[in-house]
PDB file of C-alpha atoms in Angstrom:
ATOM      1  CA  GLY A  19      10.329  -0.003 -31.581  1.00 71.00           C
ATOM      2  CA  VAL A  20       9.611  -3.273 -30.152  1.00 72.00           C
ATOM      3  CA  ALA A  21      12.420  -2.327 -27.553  1.00 73.00           C
ATOM      4  CA  GLU A  22      10.134   0.470 -26.348  1.00 70.00           C
ATOM      5  CA  VAL A  23       7.104  -1.439 -26.395  1.00 72.00           C
ATOM      6  CA  GLU A  24       8.737  -4.396 -24.502  1.00 73.00           C
ATOM      7  CA  ARG A  25      10.135  -1.712 -22.050  1.00 71.00           C
ATOM      8  CA  LEU A  26       6.436  -0.211 -21.377  1.00 71.00           C
ATOM      9  CA  SER A  27       4.783  -3.302 -20.693  1.00 72.00           C
ATOM     10  CA  LYS A  28       7.096  -4.205 -18.161  1.00 69.00           C
ATOM     11  CA  LEU A  29       6.953  -0.908 -16.715  1.00 69.00           C
ATOM     12  CA  LYS A  30       3.338  -0.786 -16.316  1.00 68.00           C
ATOM     13  CA  ARG A  31       3.492  -4.121 -14.043  1.00 67.00           C
ATOM     14  CA  PHE A  32       4.404  -1.800 -11.161  1.00 65.00           C
ATOM     15  CA  PHE A  33       3.157   1.857 -12.570  1.00 68.00           C
ATOM     16  CA  SER A  34      -0.381   3.299 -13.535  1.00 65.00           C
ATOM     17  CA  PRO A  35      -0.714   3.637 -16.663  1.00 68.00           C
ATOM     18  CA  GLN A  36      -0.078   7.745 -16.694  1.00 64.00           C
ATOM     19  CA  LEU A  37       3.249   7.002 -15.159  1.00 67.00           C
ATOM     20  CA  ALA A  38       4.681   4.402 -17.704  1.00 71.00           C
ATOM     21  CA  ASP A  39       3.998   6.487 -20.112  1.00 72.00           C
ATOM     22  CA  LEU A  40       5.488   9.483 -18.685  1.00 69.00           C
ATOM     23  CA  ILE A  41       8.579   7.343 -18.197  1.00 69.00           C
ATOM     24  CA  VAL A  42       8.480   6.033 -21.530  1.00 70.00           C
ATOM     25  CA  SER A  43       8.471   9.588 -23.066  1.00 71.00           C
ATOM     26  CA  GLY A  44      10.878  10.660 -20.846  1.00 68.00           C
ATOM     27  CA  GLY A  45       9.355  12.565 -18.811  1.00 62.00           C
ATOM     28  CA  THR A  46      10.842  11.218 -15.566  1.00 64.00           C
ATOM     29  CA  GLU A  47      14.103   9.871 -14.808  1.00 67.00           C
ATOM     30  CA  ASP A  48      14.530   6.260 -15.353  1.00 70.00           C
ATOM     31  CA  PRO A  49      12.321   4.655 -12.359  1.00 67.00           C
ATOM     32  CA  LEU A  50      14.459   1.407 -12.071  1.00 70.00           C
ATOM     33  CA  LYS A  51      18.132   3.169 -11.006  1.00 77.00           C
ATOM     34  CA  SER A  52      18.151   3.357  -7.132  1.00 82.00           C
ATOM     35  CA  ARG A  53      17.871   6.439  -5.581  1.00 86.00           C
ATOM     36  CA  ARG A  54      16.616   7.979  -2.001  1.00 90.00           C
ATOM     37  CA  ARG A  55      13.492   9.316  -2.567  1.00 91.00           C
ATOM     38  CA  GLU A  56      10.764  10.298   0.324  1.00 94.00           C
ATOM     39  CA  ILE A  57       7.651   8.550   0.454  1.00 95.00           C
ATOM     40  CA  VAL A  58       4.409   7.824   1.837  1.00 96.00           C
ATOM     41  CA  VAL A  59       3.963   4.236   2.448  1.00 96.00           C
ATOM     42  CA  VAL A  60       0.202   2.438   2.838  1.00 97.00           C
ATOM     43  CA  TYR A  61       0.478  -1.214   3.768  1.00 96.00           C
ATOM     44  CA  LEU A  62      -2.581  -3.145   4.067  1.00 95.00           C
ATOM     45  CA  ASP A  63      -3.660  -6.618   5.182  1.00 93.00           C
ATOM     46  CA  LEU A  64      -6.732  -8.567   5.759  1.00 91.00           C
ATOM     47  CA  ARG A  65      -7.689  -9.483   9.178  1.00 90.00           C
ATOM     48  CA  GLY A  66      -9.335 -13.119   9.177  1.00 86.00           C
ATOM     49  CA  PHE A  67      -7.455 -14.361   5.841  1.00 86.00           C
ATOM     50  CA  THR A  68      -5.388 -17.502   7.444  1.00 84.00           C
ATOM     51  CA  ALA A  69      -8.485 -18.651   9.115  1.00 83.00           C
ATOM     52  CA  PHE A  70     -10.469 -18.298   6.412  1.00 86.00           C
ATOM     53  CA  ALA A  71      -7.692 -20.021   3.748  1.00 86.00           C
ATOM     54  CA  GLU A  72      -7.615 -22.847   6.241  1.00 87.00           C
ATOM     55  CA  THR A  73     -11.173 -23.600   5.652  1.00 85.00           C
ATOM     56  CA  THR A  74     -12.300 -22.867   2.259  1.00 85.00           C
ATOM     57  CA  GLU A  75     -12.180 -24.623  -1.172  1.00 89.00           C
ATOM     58  CA  PRO A  76      -9.388 -22.993  -3.527  1.00 89.00           C
ATOM     59  CA  GLU A  77     -12.069 -22.008  -6.096  1.00 91.00           C
ATOM     60  CA  GLU A  78     -14.051 -19.389  -3.191  1.00 86.00           C
ATOM     61  CA  LEU A  79     -10.525 -18.330  -1.827  1.00 87.00           C
ATOM     62  CA  MET A  80      -9.495 -17.670  -5.325  1.00 90.00           C
ATOM     63  CA  ARG A  81     -13.281 -15.665  -5.961  1.00 88.00           C
ATOM     64  CA  THR A  82     -12.596 -13.707  -2.867  1.00 87.00           C
ATOM     65  CA  LEU A  83      -9.130 -12.771  -3.162  1.00 87.00           C
ATOM     66  CA  GLY A  84      -9.830 -11.532  -6.885  1.00 89.00           C
ATOM     67  CA  ASP A  85     -12.750  -9.070  -5.590  1.00 88.00           C
ATOM     68  CA  TYR A  86     -10.778  -7.793  -3.014  1.00 90.00           C
ATOM     69  CA  HIS A  87      -7.298  -7.540  -5.639  1.00 89.00           C
ATOM     70  CA  ALA A  88      -9.776  -6.002  -8.231  1.00 90.00           C
ATOM     71  CA  ALA A  89     -11.299  -3.148  -6.003  1.00 91.00           C
ATOM     72  CA  MET A  90      -7.976  -2.446  -4.317  1.00 91.00           C
ATOM     73  CA  GLY A  91      -6.294  -2.358  -7.532  1.00 88.00           C
ATOM     74  CA  ARG A  92      -8.863   0.058  -9.076  1.00 90.00           C
ATOM     75  CA  ILE A  93      -8.251   2.561  -6.265  1.00 92.00           C
ATOM     76  CA  VAL A  94      -4.405   2.241  -6.330  1.00 89.00           C
ATOM     77  CA  LEU A  95      -4.822   3.145 -10.145  1.00 85.00           C
ATOM     78  CA  ALA A  96      -7.200   5.953  -9.628  1.00 88.00           C
ATOM     79  CA  HIS A  97      -4.531   7.668  -7.016  1.00 87.00           C
ATOM     80  CA  GLU A  98      -1.621   7.170  -9.273  1.00 80.00           C
ATOM     81  CA  ALA A  99      -0.047   5.417  -6.880  1.00 87.00           C
ATOM     82  CA  THR A 100       2.931   2.458  -6.973  1.00 84.00           C
ATOM     83  CA  LEU A 101       2.187  -1.021  -6.229  1.00 83.00           C
ATOM     84  CA  GLU A 102       5.132  -2.118  -4.527  1.00 79.00           C
ATOM     85  CA  ARG A 103       4.532  -5.840  -3.643  1.00 76.00           C
ATOM     86  CA  PHE A 104       1.328  -8.389  -3.371  1.00 74.00           C
ATOM     87  CA  THR A 105       1.161 -10.791  -1.214  1.00 74.00           C
ATOM     88  CA  GLY A 106      -1.853 -12.791  -1.223  1.00 71.00           C
ATOM     89  CA  ASP A 107      -3.890 -10.726   1.529  1.00 83.00           C
ATOM     90  CA  GLY A 108      -1.538  -8.214   2.064  1.00 87.00           C
ATOM     91  CA  MET A 109      -0.478  -5.183  -0.456  1.00 91.00           C
ATOM     92  CA  MET A 110       2.319  -2.591  -0.157  1.00 93.00           C
ATOM     93  CA  VAL A 111       1.627   0.783  -2.032  1.00 93.00           C
ATOM     94  CA  PHE A 112       3.357   4.250  -1.958  1.00 92.00           C
ATOM     95  CA  LEU A 113       3.398   7.733  -2.988  1.00 93.00           C
ATOM     96  CA  GLY A 114       5.844   9.938  -4.140  1.00 90.00           C
ATOM     97  CA  ASP A 115       7.785   8.131  -6.540  1.00 84.00           C
ATOM     98  CA  PRO A 116       8.738   7.464  -9.681  1.00 78.00           C
ATOM     99  CA  VAL A 117       6.886  10.931 -10.082  1.00 80.00           C
ATOM    100  CA  PRO A 118       6.991  13.323  -6.844  1.00 84.00           C
ATOM    101  CA  VAL A 119       3.670  13.747  -4.962  1.00 87.00           C
ATOM    102  CA  GLU A 120       2.141  17.335  -3.864  1.00 91.00           C
ATOM    103  CA  HIS A 121       0.754  16.692   0.016  1.00 94.00           C
ATOM    104  CA  ALA A 122       1.465  13.113  -0.551  1.00 94.00           C
ATOM    105  CA  ALA A 123       0.856  12.012   3.159  1.00 96.00           C
ATOM    106  CA  GLU A 124      -2.669  13.826   2.718  1.00 96.00           C
ATOM    107  CA  LYS A 125      -3.052  11.913  -0.638  1.00 95.00           C
ATOM    108  CA  GLY A 126      -1.812   8.518   1.278  1.00 96.00           C
ATOM    109  CA  VAL A 127      -4.471   9.099   3.718  1.00 97.00           C
ATOM    110  CA  ARG A 128      -7.219   9.519   1.299  1.00 96.00           C
ATOM    111  CA  LEU A 129      -6.351   6.597  -0.662  1.00 96.00           C
ATOM    112  CA  ALA A 130      -6.629   4.734   2.976  1.00 97.00           C
ATOM    113  CA  LEU A 131      -9.981   5.634   3.744  1.00 96.00           C
ATOM    114  CA  GLU A 132     -10.937   4.854   0.018  1.00 96.00           C
ATOM    115  CA  MET A 133      -9.744   1.405   0.520  1.00 95.00           C
ATOM    116  CA  ARG A 134     -11.502   1.282   4.037  1.00 95.00           C
ATOM    117  CA  ASP A 135     -14.753   2.003   2.252  1.00 94.00           C
ATOM    118  CA  ALA A 136     -14.106  -0.385  -0.678  1.00 93.00           C
ATOM    119  CA  ALA A 137     -12.983  -3.507   2.295  1.00 92.00           C
ATOM    120  CA  LYS A 138     -16.322  -2.702   3.838  1.00 91.00           C
ATOM    121  CA  GLU A 139     -18.522  -3.246   0.937  1.00 90.00           C
ATOM    122  CA  LEU A 140     -16.570  -6.275   0.017  1.00 88.00           C
ATOM    123  CA  SER A 141     -17.060  -7.236   3.687  1.00 89.00           C
ATOM    124  CA  ALA A 142     -20.708  -7.172   3.627  1.00 87.00           C
ATOM    125  CA  ARG A 143     -20.878  -9.393   0.882  1.00 84.00           C
ATOM    126  CA  TRP A 144     -18.465 -11.626   2.048  1.00 84.00           C
ATOM    127  CA  LYS A 145     -20.700 -11.870   5.775  1.00 83.00           C
ATOM    128  CA  LYS A 146     -23.200 -13.074   3.607  1.00 83.00           C
ATOM    129  CA  ARG A 147     -21.201 -16.605   3.149  1.00 78.00           C
ATOM    130  CA  GLY A 148     -20.252 -16.752   5.915  1.00 79.00           C
ATOM    131  CA  VAL A 149     -16.805 -15.017   5.930  1.00 81.00           C
ATOM    132  CA  ASP A 150     -15.282 -12.432   8.104  1.00 83.00           C
ATOM    133  CA  LEU A 151     -12.768 -10.359   6.748  1.00 86.00           C
ATOM    134  CA  GLY A 152     -11.429  -6.699   7.805  1.00 90.00           C
ATOM    135  CA  LEU A 153      -9.448  -4.564   6.428  1.00 94.00           C
ATOM    136  CA  ALA A 154      -6.073  -2.738   8.273  1.00 96.00           C
ATOM    137  CA  ILE A 155      -4.426  -0.163   7.034  1.00 97.00           C
ATOM    138  CA  GLY A 156      -0.705   1.233   8.379  1.00 97.00           C
ATOM    139  CA  VAL A 157       0.511   4.385   6.650  1.00 98.00           C
ATOM    140  CA  ALA A 158       4.009   5.818   7.264  1.00 98.00           C
ATOM    141  CA  GLN A 159       6.009   8.828   5.651  1.00 97.00           C
ATOM    142  CA  GLY A 160       9.937   8.633   5.297  1.00 96.00           C
ATOM    143  CA  TYR A 161      13.019   8.308   3.031  1.00 96.00           C
ATOM    144  CA  ALA A 162      13.762   5.113   1.421  1.00 93.00           C
ATOM    145  CA  THR A 163      16.104   3.286  -0.872  1.00 90.00           C
ATOM    146  CA  VAL A 164      13.661   3.469  -4.294  1.00 88.00           C
ATOM    147  CA  GLY A 165      14.288   1.156  -7.975  1.00 82.00           C
ATOM    148  CA  ALA A 166      14.778  -2.188  -9.343  1.00 75.00           C
ATOM    149  CA  ILE A 167      15.390  -5.221  -7.258  1.00 73.00           C
ATOM    150  CA  GLY A 168      16.330  -8.667  -8.702  1.00 71.00           C
ATOM    151  CA  PHE A 169      17.724 -10.555 -11.489  1.00 68.00           C
ATOM    152  CA  GLU A 170      17.520 -10.532 -15.059  1.00 67.00           C
ATOM    153  CA  GLY A 171      14.457 -12.064 -16.417  1.00 67.00           C
ATOM    154  CA  ARG A 172      12.580 -11.488 -12.661  1.00 69.00           C
ATOM    155  CA  ILE A 173      12.953  -7.711 -11.976  1.00 67.00           C
ATOM    156  CA  ASP A 174      11.177  -6.023  -9.633  1.00 72.00           C
ATOM    157  CA  TYR A 175      10.369  -2.287  -8.251  1.00 74.00           C
ATOM    158  CA  GLY A 176      10.465  -2.056  -4.499  1.00 81.00           C
ATOM    159  CA  ALA A 177      11.589   0.701  -1.609  1.00 87.00           C
ATOM    160  CA  ILE A 178      13.829  -0.443   0.983  1.00 87.00           C
ATOM    161  CA  GLY A 179      13.725   1.681   4.490  1.00 91.00           C
ATOM    162  CA  THR A 180      12.816   1.864   7.608  1.00 94.00           C
ATOM    163  CA  VAL A 181       9.548   3.690   6.596  1.00 96.00           C
ATOM    164  CA  THR A 182       8.421   0.543   4.839  1.00 94.00           C
ATOM    165  CA  ASN A 183       8.524  -1.371   8.051  1.00 94.00           C
ATOM    166  CA  LEU A 184       6.506   1.598  10.110  1.00 96.00           C
ATOM    167  CA  ALA A 185       4.107   0.790   8.007  1.00 97.00           C
ATOM    168  CA  ALA A 186       3.857  -2.824   7.663  1.00 95.00           C
ATOM    169  CA  ARG A 187       4.576  -2.727  11.538  1.00 96.00           C
ATOM    170  CA  LEU A 188       1.611  -0.169  11.858  1.00 97.00           C
ATOM    171  CA  CYS A 189      -1.012  -2.471   9.866  1.00 96.00           C
ATOM    172  CA  GLN A 190      -0.418  -5.370  11.792  1.00 94.00           C
ATOM    173  CA  GLN A 191      -1.021  -3.071  15.146  1.00 95.00           C
ATOM    174  CA  ALA A 192      -4.523  -2.042  13.611  1.00 95.00           C
ATOM    175  CA  ARG A 193      -7.624  -4.350  14.166  1.00 93.00           C
ATOM    176  CA  GLY A 194     -10.448  -4.486  11.011  1.00 91.00           C
ATOM    177  CA  SER A 195     -11.111  -1.290   9.444  1.00 92.00           C
ATOM    178  CA  GLU A 196      -8.891   0.472  11.258  1.00 95.00           C
ATOM    179  CA  ILE A 197      -6.105   3.200   9.756  1.00 97.00           C
ATOM    180  CA  LEU A 198      -2.775   3.778  11.881  1.00 98.00           C
ATOM    181  CA  LEU A 199      -0.992   6.928  10.926  1.00 98.00           C
ATOM    182  CA  SER A 200       2.747   7.392  12.147  1.00 97.00           C
ATOM    183  CA  GLN A 201       3.991  10.255  13.840  1.00 97.00           C
ATOM    184  CA  ARG A 202       5.113  12.036  10.686  1.00 96.00           C
ATOM    185  CA  VAL A 203       1.758  11.404   8.709  1.00 97.00           C
ATOM    186  CA  TYR A 204      -0.330  12.830  11.563  1.00 97.00           C
ATOM    187  CA  ALA A 205       2.061  16.234  11.544  1.00 96.00           C
ATOM    188  CA  GLU A 206       0.835  16.456   7.822  1.00 96.00           C
ATOM    189  CA  VAL A 207      -2.429  15.497   8.076  1.00 96.00           C
ATOM    190  CA  SER A 208      -4.129  16.374  11.562  1.00 94.00           C
ATOM    191  CA  GLU A 209      -5.862  19.507  10.402  1.00 93.00           C
ATOM    192  CA  VAL A 210      -7.594  17.627   7.777  1.00 93.00           C
ATOM    193  CA  VAL A 211      -8.597  13.953   8.878  1.00 93.00           C
ATOM    194  CA  GLU A 212     -10.140  13.397  12.655  1.00 94.00           C
ATOM    195  CA  THR A 213      -7.562  11.491  14.363  1.00 95.00           C
ATOM    196  CA  GLU A 214      -7.535   9.940  17.932  1.00 96.00           C
ATOM    197  CA  ASP A 215      -4.061   9.475  19.664  1.00 97.00           C
ATOM    198  CA  MET A 216      -3.071   5.788  20.658  1.00 95.00           C
ATOM    199  CA  GLY A 217       0.417   6.619  22.493  1.00 96.00           C
ATOM    200  CA  GLU A 218       3.225   5.295  21.998  1.00 96.00           C
ATOM    201  CA  LEU A 219       3.138   1.381  20.475  1.00 95.00           C
ATOM    202  CA  THR A 220       5.972  -0.910  20.924  1.00 94.00           C
ATOM    203  CA  LEU A 221       6.571  -2.524  17.488  1.00 94.00           C
ATOM    204  CA  HIS A 222       8.842  -5.190  16.597  1.00 91.00           C
ATOM    205  CA  GLY A 223      11.820  -4.488  14.617  1.00 90.00           C
ATOM    206  CA  PHE A 224      11.643  -0.582  16.412  1.00 93.00           C
ATOM    207  CA  ALA A 225      14.183   0.048  19.660  1.00 93.00           C
ATOM    208  CA  ARG A 226      11.672   3.039  20.436  1.00 94.00           C
ATOM    209  CA  PRO A 227       8.533   2.995  20.763  1.00 94.00           C
ATOM    210  CA  GLN A 228       6.040   4.871  18.097  1.00 95.00           C
ATOM    211  CA  HIS A 229       3.905   7.220  18.361  1.00 95.00           C
ATOM    212  CA  ALA A 230       0.706   6.454  16.348  1.00 96.00           C
ATOM    213  CA  TYR A 231      -2.390   7.823  15.543  1.00 97.00           C
ATOM    214  CA  ARG A 232      -6.219   5.710  14.697  1.00 96.00           C
TER     215      ARG A 232
END
């Protein structure tokens, strides 16, 4: 009925079409109910964006952002990941909810690598227009409370927990075209990806230094 169609269109705002259909057909629990889940969070941010925004015509700015969002969005959908939030130049994506994922850390790192490659192509095009932007990425794994956040008429689907902060802080530490992994993600993927030990990083909001890998 109409309610079902509305619910589906609401879910499609957050989830890839495959996931939305699965949820509506009852193939998984209602994702807007709050619960604890282990997830892998991929946090990304365009370096150099603030300076670019201050010196660029709004039309040019929107076009650049449009290119970036379209490229990243395609990758998020292809990997059946969940887009948690969009800020102008940043994005938080996670794997493992509403549908659990096998080898989530490895899939998260592959997602990050694909995003980095896509961003490099965009960067090359933007450079011709005199714009210097690079994508920085942080990846972390851990437990979060996941579900609906907000109020009637403006419900978002989100994850809250240390893991999201850790991914965001690692992203802040990364330079353009760098991907930083948390210790936990590194432990899961060290066999399949080449990494460089960054040692202990002091991150805002974390009492103890966090071990990170590039």
